[in-house]
């Protein structure tokens, strides 16, 4: 079946502009994660959605970052007033998170490469 | 807090050599999961294996094998008879069994297999 998809694949923006990154998880997966991969910080967790529960935003680096997940499916990560340090690859992952299963594998999308000039 | 250490930043081997990628982890959870992902030049993270903390059996899948040793908090990955297509960055990751179960990643090991 279809994997996790992300758009755009590349985004170049000017400092101070807002950007929106989209993630379409695997159908039926209830858990959705955003991670960021940068040269200096490696792979780091940003935010987690599970079903209709309130998201876990504990990994967001600043209040310029926000995310939403509509209808328990597609998610949008928004970065306001972008800074050069926001340049990174933003990865989305989804997992089944079945109630009866305690093991979840996260499957990743191809990522969005964000460049802030 | 959880931590994953991949001390090898880059490894270069010649095709057909065996290579082992090291992974050492720290966690206070009694139940946890360990993963290996491959990131080829295309950039997408590809899932390779998941192992839970109660299962210390080693696993073999084709040319890949994994050695989980709880006593040394290590989860090492061996590629036998490496091939050029194995060239990639390999990440070891850890997650707990409660809460968000976000992955804590190591810094990755870049493997270059020369023809």
Short mmCIF file of C-alpha atoms in Angstrom, two decimals:
data_model
loop_
_atom_site.label_atom_id
_atom_site.label_comp_id
_atom_site.label_asym_id
_atom_site.label_seq_id
_atom_site.Cartn_x
_atom_site.Cartn_y
_atom_site.Cartn_z
CA UNK A 1 0.00 0.00 0.00
CA UNK A 2 0.94 3.66 -0.08
CA UNK A 3 3.53 4.88 2.37
CA UNK A 4 3.79 8.17 4.21
CA UNK A 5 3.83 11.09 1.83
CA UNK A 6 5.08 14.61 2.44
CA UNK A 7 4.88 17.81 0.49
CA UNK A 8 6.60 19.81 -0.72
CA UNK A 9 9.79 17.81 -1.11
CA UNK A 10 11.81 21.01 -1.11
CA UNK A 11 10.97 24.46 0.15
CA UNK A 12 13.11 27.56 -0.08
CA UNK A 13 11.90 30.60 1.78
CA UNK A 14 13.14 33.93 2.97
CA UNK A 15 13.82 34.67 6.59
CA UNK A 16 10.71 35.95 8.32
CA UNK A 17 8.20 34.19 6.07
CA UNK A 18 5.77 31.51 7.27
CA UNK A 19 5.86 28.00 5.82
CA UNK A 20 3.51 25.02 5.94
CA UNK A 21 4.67 21.45 5.55
CA UNK A 22 2.22 18.66 4.91
CA UNK A 23 2.20 15.00 5.92
CA UNK A 24 -0.19 12.31 4.75
CA UNK A 25 0.22 9.20 6.96
CA UNK A 26 -0.35 5.60 6.05
CA UNK A 27 -4.06 4.91 5.92
CA UNK A 28 -5.32 3.53 9.22
CA UNK A 29 -2.33 4.67 11.25
CA UNK A 30 -3.51 6.52 14.32
CA UNK A 31 -0.17 7.83 15.56
CA UNK A 32 1.71 10.56 13.71
CA UNK A 33 5.09 12.08 14.54
CA UNK A 34 7.12 14.99 13.26
CA UNK A 35 10.91 14.94 13.53
CA UNK A 36 13.59 17.31 12.36
CA UNK A 37 16.96 16.30 10.95
CA UNK A 38 19.66 18.93 10.94
CA UNK A 39 23.42 18.83 10.75
CA UNK A 40 23.97 20.18 14.20
CA UNK A 41 21.19 18.42 16.11
CA UNK A 42 20.77 15.12 14.32
CA UNK A 43 17.29 13.60 14.36
CA UNK A 44 15.05 15.13 17.00
CA UNK A 45 11.41 14.66 17.95
CA UNK A 46 9.08 17.63 17.50
CA UNK A 47 5.44 16.66 18.07
CA UNK A 48 3.20 13.61 18.40
CA UNK A 49 -0.46 13.05 17.59
CA UNK A 50 -2.46 10.02 18.71
CA UNK A 51 -6.01 9.72 17.48
CA UNK A 52 -8.16 12.54 18.80
CA UNK A 53 -6.06 13.15 21.89
CA UNK A 54 -4.32 16.45 22.54
CA UNK A 55 -0.92 16.44 20.82
CA UNK A 56 2.34 16.10 22.70
CA UNK A 57 4.19 19.29 21.74
CA UNK A 58 7.09 18.82 24.10
CA UNK A 59 9.69 18.66 21.32
CA UNK A 60 8.79 21.90 19.56
CA UNK A 61 11.81 24.22 19.76
CA UNK A 62 9.88 27.49 20.00
CA UNK A 63 6.38 28.96 19.86
CA UNK A 64 6.96 29.77 16.20
CA UNK A 65 6.32 26.08 15.54
CA UNK A 66 2.83 24.62 15.56
CA UNK A 67 1.08 21.64 14.06
CA UNK A 68 -2.38 20.36 13.57
CA UNK A 69 -3.93 17.13 12.42
CA UNK A 70 -7.29 17.32 10.76
CA UNK A 71 -9.74 14.43 10.89
CA UNK A 72 -7.14 12.18 12.43
CA UNK A 73 -5.29 11.94 9.15
CA UNK A 74 -3.36 14.67 7.35
CA UNK A 75 -1.07 16.86 9.43
CA UNK A 76 0.38 20.29 8.78
CA UNK A 77 3.48 21.65 10.48
CA UNK A 78 3.62 25.43 10.41
CA UNK A 79 6.70 27.50 11.09
CA UNK A 80 6.08 31.20 11.53
CA UNK A 81 8.66 33.93 10.98
CA UNK A 82 11.25 31.42 9.79
CA UNK A 83 14.85 31.79 10.89
CA UNK A 84 17.98 30.43 9.24
CA UNK A 85 18.40 27.91 12.05
CA UNK A 86 15.08 26.37 10.99
CA UNK A 87 16.80 25.03 7.86
CA UNK A 88 16.59 21.25 8.09
CA UNK A 89 14.82 18.21 6.76
CA UNK A 90 11.43 17.75 8.39
CA UNK A 91 10.37 14.13 8.59
CA UNK A 92 6.95 12.74 9.29
CA UNK A 93 6.30 9.23 10.55
CA UNK A 94 3.18 7.22 11.31
CA UNK A 95 2.52 4.04 13.21
CA UNK A 96 -0.51 1.82 13.78
CA UNK A 97 -0.57 2.27 17.58
CA UNK A 98 -3.08 -0.53 17.97
CA UNK A 99 -4.67 -0.61 21.40
CA UNK A 100 -3.78 -4.25 21.94
CA UNK A 101 -0.24 -3.93 20.71
CA UNK A 102 2.58 -2.50 22.72
CA UNK A 103 5.03 -2.49 19.87
CA UNK A 104 4.90 0.16 17.21
CA UNK A 105 7.11 0.63 14.25
CA UNK A 106 7.24 4.13 12.85
CA UNK A 107 7.32 4.40 9.08
CA UNK A 108 8.82 7.54 7.69
CA UNK A 109 8.01 9.75 4.74
CA UNK A 110 10.62 11.13 2.35
CA UNK A 111 10.86 14.43 4.22
CA UNK A 112 10.66 18.09 3.30
CA UNK A 113 13.98 19.90 2.92
CA UNK A 114 13.50 23.45 4.19
CA UNK A 115 16.04 26.12 3.34
CA UNK A 116 15.70 29.54 4.93
CA UNK A 117 17.72 32.21 3.16
CA UNK B 1 16.28 10.25 29.99
CA UNK B 2 17.11 8.08 27.03
CA UNK B 3 20.30 8.18 25.05
CA UNK B 4 21.66 6.32 22.06
CA UNK B 5 25.33 6.39 21.15
CA UNK B 6 26.76 5.41 17.81
CA UNK B 7 30.44 6.03 18.27
CA UNK B 8 31.41 5.23 14.70
CA UNK B 9 30.83 8.31 12.60
CA UNK B 10 31.94 6.82 9.32
CA UNK B 11 33.09 3.39 8.17
CA UNK B 12 34.57 2.55 4.79
CA UNK B 13 34.88 -1.05 3.60
CA UNK B 14 35.52 -2.83 0.36
CA UNK B 15 32.74 -4.85 -1.17
CA UNK B 16 32.30 -8.35 0.29
CA UNK B 17 33.82 -7.39 3.61
CA UNK B 18 31.78 -7.91 6.77
CA UNK B 19 31.06 -4.80 8.82
CA UNK B 20 29.57 -4.24 12.28
CA UNK B 21 27.84 -1.03 13.32
CA UNK B 22 27.83 -0.41 17.04
CA UNK B 23 24.96 0.94 19.11
CA UNK B 24 24.94 1.54 22.85
CA UNK B 25 21.86 2.82 24.65
CA UNK B 26 20.79 4.18 28.02
CA UNK B 27 17.30 4.04 29.46
CA UNK B 28 15.59 3.70 32.82
CA UNK B 29 12.57 1.98 31.30
CA UNK B 30 12.18 -1.70 32.02
CA UNK B 31 10.33 -2.22 28.76
CA UNK B 32 11.72 -0.57 25.69
CA UNK B 33 12.24 -1.09 21.98
CA UNK B 34 15.29 -0.81 19.82
CA UNK B 35 15.31 -0.09 16.12
CA UNK B 36 17.66 0.22 13.19
CA UNK B 37 16.85 2.43 10.24
CA UNK B 38 18.74 2.90 6.99
CA UNK B 39 18.94 6.27 5.25
CA UNK B 40 20.21 5.89 1.68
CA UNK B 41 21.31 8.92 -0.35
CA UNK B 42 17.69 9.45 -1.39
CA UNK B 43 17.03 10.54 2.19
CA UNK B 44 14.10 8.39 3.25
CA UNK B 45 14.45 6.49 6.52
CA UNK B 46 13.86 2.81 5.88
CA UNK B 47 12.90 0.54 8.76
CA UNK B 48 15.14 -2.50 9.18
CA UNK B 49 14.37 -4.12 12.51
CA UNK B 50 12.57 -3.71 15.85
CA UNK B 51 13.56 -5.57 18.98
CA UNK B 52 11.86 -5.43 22.37
CA UNK B 53 13.76 -5.52 25.63
CA UNK B 54 12.41 -8.94 26.61
CA UNK B 55 13.71 -10.66 23.52
CA UNK B 56 17.47 -11.07 23.52
CA UNK B 57 17.55 -13.58 20.72
CA UNK B 58 19.81 -12.56 17.93
CA UNK B 59 18.19 -12.19 14.56
CA UNK B 60 19.39 -12.87 11.07
CA UNK B 61 17.74 -11.63 7.89
CA UNK B 62 19.68 -12.49 4.79
CA UNK B 63 23.02 -10.67 5.00
CA UNK B 64 21.89 -8.67 8.03
CA UNK B 65 22.18 -9.79 11.61
CA UNK B 66 21.61 -8.10 14.94
CA UNK B 67 23.19 -8.82 18.30
CA UNK B 68 21.22 -7.56 21.30
CA UNK B 69 23.03 -7.75 24.64
CA UNK B 70 21.14 -6.31 27.57
CA UNK B 71 24.09 -6.81 29.91
CA UNK B 72 26.14 -4.30 27.92
CA UNK B 73 23.17 -2.21 26.67
CA UNK B 74 24.21 -2.80 23.11
CA UNK B 75 22.34 -3.56 19.92
CA UNK B 76 24.90 -4.06 17.19
CA UNK B 77 24.21 -4.57 13.51
CA UNK B 78 26.36 -6.68 11.20
CA UNK B 79 26.26 -6.74 7.43
CA UNK B 80 27.86 -9.81 5.95
CA UNK B 81 29.46 -9.67 2.50
CA UNK B 82 28.71 -5.98 2.10
CA UNK B 83 27.57 -4.59 -1.22
CA UNK B 84 27.74 -1.13 -2.75
CA UNK B 85 23.96 -0.81 -2.28
CA UNK B 86 24.53 -1.01 1.47
CA UNK B 87 26.14 2.43 1.35
CA UNK B 88 23.96 4.65 3.52
CA UNK B 89 23.68 6.24 6.93
CA UNK B 90 22.43 3.81 9.55
CA UNK B 91 20.59 4.99 12.64
CA UNK B 92 19.99 3.12 15.85
CA UNK B 93 16.96 4.31 17.83
CA UNK B 94 15.22 3.64 21.13
CA UNK B 95 11.69 4.15 22.38
CA UNK B 96 9.95 3.50 25.65
CA UNK B 97 6.74 1.57 26.12
CA UNK B 98 4.59 4.33 27.55
CA UNK B 99 3.47 7.78 26.53
CA UNK B 100 4.34 9.13 23.15
CA UNK B 101 6.97 6.48 22.37
CA UNK B 102 8.92 8.94 20.28
CA UNK B 103 12.18 7.63 18.93
CA UNK B 104 15.48 8.75 20.40
CA UNK B 105 18.05 8.43 17.66
CA UNK B 106 21.78 7.98 17.70
CA UNK B 107 23.87 10.29 15.57
CA UNK B 108 24.16 7.73 12.80
CA UNK B 109 26.99 5.83 11.15
CA UNK B 110 27.81 6.54 7.53
CA UNK B 111 28.80 3.33 5.76
CA UNK B 112 30.62 3.55 2.46
CA UNK B 113 31.10 0.32 0.56
CA UNK B 114 33.72 0.65 -2.16
CA UNK B 115 33.51 -1.59 -5.23
#
